[in-house]
Short mmCIF file of the C-alpha atoms (twelve columns), coordinates in Angstrom:
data_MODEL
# 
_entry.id   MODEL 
# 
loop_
_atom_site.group_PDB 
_atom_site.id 
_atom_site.type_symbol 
_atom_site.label_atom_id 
_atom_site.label_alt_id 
_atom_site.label_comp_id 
_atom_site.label_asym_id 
_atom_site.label_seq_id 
_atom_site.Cartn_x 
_atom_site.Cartn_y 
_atom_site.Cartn_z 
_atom_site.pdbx_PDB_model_num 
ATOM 1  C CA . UNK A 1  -5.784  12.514  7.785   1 
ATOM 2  C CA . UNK A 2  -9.285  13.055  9.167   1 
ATOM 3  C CA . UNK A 3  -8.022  16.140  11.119  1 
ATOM 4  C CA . UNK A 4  -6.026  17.736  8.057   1 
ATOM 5  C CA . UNK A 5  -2.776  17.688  9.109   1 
ATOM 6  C CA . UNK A 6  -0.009  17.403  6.535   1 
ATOM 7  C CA . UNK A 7  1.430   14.279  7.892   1 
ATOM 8  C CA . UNK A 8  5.715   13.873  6.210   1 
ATOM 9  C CA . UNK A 9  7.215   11.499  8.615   1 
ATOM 10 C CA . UNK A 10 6.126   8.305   11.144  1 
ATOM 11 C CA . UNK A 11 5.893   10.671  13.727  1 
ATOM 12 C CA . UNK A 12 3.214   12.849  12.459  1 
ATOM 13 C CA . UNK A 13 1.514   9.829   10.920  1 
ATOM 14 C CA . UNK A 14 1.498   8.223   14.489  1 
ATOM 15 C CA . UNK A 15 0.033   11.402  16.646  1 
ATOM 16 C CA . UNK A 16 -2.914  12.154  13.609  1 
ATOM 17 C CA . UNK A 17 -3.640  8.588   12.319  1 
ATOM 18 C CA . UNK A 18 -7.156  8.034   12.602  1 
ATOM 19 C CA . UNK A 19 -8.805  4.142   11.813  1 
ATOM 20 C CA . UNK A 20 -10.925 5.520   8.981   1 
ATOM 21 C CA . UNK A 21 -8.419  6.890   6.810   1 
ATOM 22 C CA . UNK A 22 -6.091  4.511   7.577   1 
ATOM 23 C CA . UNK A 23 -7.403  1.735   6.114   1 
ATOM 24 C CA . UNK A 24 -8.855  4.274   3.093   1 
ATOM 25 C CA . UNK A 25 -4.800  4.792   2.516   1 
ATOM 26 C CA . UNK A 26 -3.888  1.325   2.785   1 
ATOM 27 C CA . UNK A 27 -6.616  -0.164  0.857   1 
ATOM 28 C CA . UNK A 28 -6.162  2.733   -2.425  1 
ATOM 29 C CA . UNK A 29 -2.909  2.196   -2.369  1 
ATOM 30 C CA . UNK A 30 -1.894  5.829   -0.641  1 
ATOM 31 C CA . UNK A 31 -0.019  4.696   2.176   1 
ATOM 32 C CA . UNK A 32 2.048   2.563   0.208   1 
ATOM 33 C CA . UNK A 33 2.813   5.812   -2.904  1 
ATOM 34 C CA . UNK A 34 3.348   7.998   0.817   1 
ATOM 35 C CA . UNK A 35 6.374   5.295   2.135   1 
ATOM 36 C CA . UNK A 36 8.136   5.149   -1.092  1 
ATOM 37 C CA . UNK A 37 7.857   8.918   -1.546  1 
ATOM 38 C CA . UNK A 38 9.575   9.822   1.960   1 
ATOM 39 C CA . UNK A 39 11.563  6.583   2.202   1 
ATOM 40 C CA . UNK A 40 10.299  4.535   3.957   1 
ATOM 41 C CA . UNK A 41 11.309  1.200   1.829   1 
ATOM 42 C CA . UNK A 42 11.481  -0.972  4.378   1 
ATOM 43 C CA . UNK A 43 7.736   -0.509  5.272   1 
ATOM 44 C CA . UNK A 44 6.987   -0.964  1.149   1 
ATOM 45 C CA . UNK A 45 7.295   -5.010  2.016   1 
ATOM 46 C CA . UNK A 46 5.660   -4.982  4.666   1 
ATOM 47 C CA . UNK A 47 2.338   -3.893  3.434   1 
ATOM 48 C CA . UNK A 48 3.062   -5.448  0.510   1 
ATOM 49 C CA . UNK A 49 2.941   -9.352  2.826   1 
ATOM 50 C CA . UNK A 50 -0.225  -7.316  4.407   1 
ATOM 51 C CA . UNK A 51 -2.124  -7.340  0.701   1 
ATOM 52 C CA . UNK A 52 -0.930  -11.007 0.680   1 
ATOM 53 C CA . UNK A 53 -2.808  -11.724 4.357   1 
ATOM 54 C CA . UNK A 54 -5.271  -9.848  3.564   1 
ATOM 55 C CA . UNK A 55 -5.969  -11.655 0.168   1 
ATOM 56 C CA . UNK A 56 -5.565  -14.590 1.526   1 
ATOM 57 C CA . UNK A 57 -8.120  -14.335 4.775   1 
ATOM 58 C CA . UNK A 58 -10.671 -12.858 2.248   1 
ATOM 59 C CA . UNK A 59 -10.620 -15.910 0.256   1 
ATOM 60 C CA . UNK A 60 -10.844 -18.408 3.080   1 
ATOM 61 C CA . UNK A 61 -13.493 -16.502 4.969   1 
ATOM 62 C CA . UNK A 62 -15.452 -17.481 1.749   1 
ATOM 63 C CA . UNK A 63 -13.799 -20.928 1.565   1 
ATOM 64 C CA . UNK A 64 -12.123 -20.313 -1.804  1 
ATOM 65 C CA . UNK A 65 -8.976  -21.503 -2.884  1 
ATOM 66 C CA . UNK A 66 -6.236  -18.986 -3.617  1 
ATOM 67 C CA . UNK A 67 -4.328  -19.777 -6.701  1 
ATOM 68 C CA . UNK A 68 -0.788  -19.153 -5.268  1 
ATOM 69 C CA . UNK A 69 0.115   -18.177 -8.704  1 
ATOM 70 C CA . UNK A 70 -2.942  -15.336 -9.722  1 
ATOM 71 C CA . UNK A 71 -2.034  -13.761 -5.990  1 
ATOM 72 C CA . UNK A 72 1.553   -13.489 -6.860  1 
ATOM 73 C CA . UNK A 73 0.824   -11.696 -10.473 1 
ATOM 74 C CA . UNK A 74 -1.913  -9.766  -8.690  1 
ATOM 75 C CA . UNK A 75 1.104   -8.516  -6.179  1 
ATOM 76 C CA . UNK A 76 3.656   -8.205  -8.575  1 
ATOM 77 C CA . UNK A 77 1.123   -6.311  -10.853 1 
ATOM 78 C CA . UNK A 78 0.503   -3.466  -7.942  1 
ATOM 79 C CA . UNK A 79 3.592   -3.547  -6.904  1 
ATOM 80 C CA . UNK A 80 4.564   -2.929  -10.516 1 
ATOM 81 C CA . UNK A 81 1.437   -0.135  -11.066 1 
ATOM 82 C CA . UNK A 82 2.659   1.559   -7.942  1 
ATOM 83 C CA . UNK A 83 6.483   1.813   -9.045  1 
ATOM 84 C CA . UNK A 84 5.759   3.156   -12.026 1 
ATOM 85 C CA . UNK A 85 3.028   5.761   -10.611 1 
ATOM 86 C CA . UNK A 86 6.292   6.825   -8.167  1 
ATOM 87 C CA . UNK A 87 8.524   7.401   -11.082 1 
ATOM 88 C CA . UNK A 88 6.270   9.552   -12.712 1 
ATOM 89 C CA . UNK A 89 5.936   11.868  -9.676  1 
ATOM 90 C CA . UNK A 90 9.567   11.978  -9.228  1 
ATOM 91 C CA . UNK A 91 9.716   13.479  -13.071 1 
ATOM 92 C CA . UNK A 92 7.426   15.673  -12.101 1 
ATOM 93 C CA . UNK A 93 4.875   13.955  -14.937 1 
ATOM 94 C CA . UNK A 94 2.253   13.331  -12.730 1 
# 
């Protein structure tokens, strides 16, 4: 967080959270590593539909069509690059 702290639970995350870093974690991928690291699973899906939104409102602000397909190998593909970045740090070969 902006302010430093040495955030470990929703608690902490809630009183420093600050908009700027925020969406830095979210959109590199940190917030999502920091849920699955102190189990927080059930959050893991929700950013994961957020990506999807997100995606999705990008390419019809530019009036593109989304190929339902390419977005759900793009997902599974970070979803897949995230798992295995979180099994590395959990054997400690990271």
């Amino acid at each position: 967080m902006a302010n430093g702290a040495n955030v470990r639970n929703i608690e902490k995350l809630c009183k420093n959270a600050d908009i700027e870093s925020m969406v830095n974690y979210f959109l590199n991928g940190t917030i999502l590593k920091w849920c699955k690291s102190y189990g927080y699973n059930d959050l893991v899906g929700e950013l994961l539909e957020l990506n999807d939104t997100l995606i999705s409102k990008l390419y019809e602000i530019f009036g593109i069509e989304i190929n339902p397909e390419e977005l759900e190998d793009f997902l599974r593909k970070y979803d897949e690059l995230f798992n295995n970045y979180s099994n590395l740090v959990e054997y400690k070969m990271l």
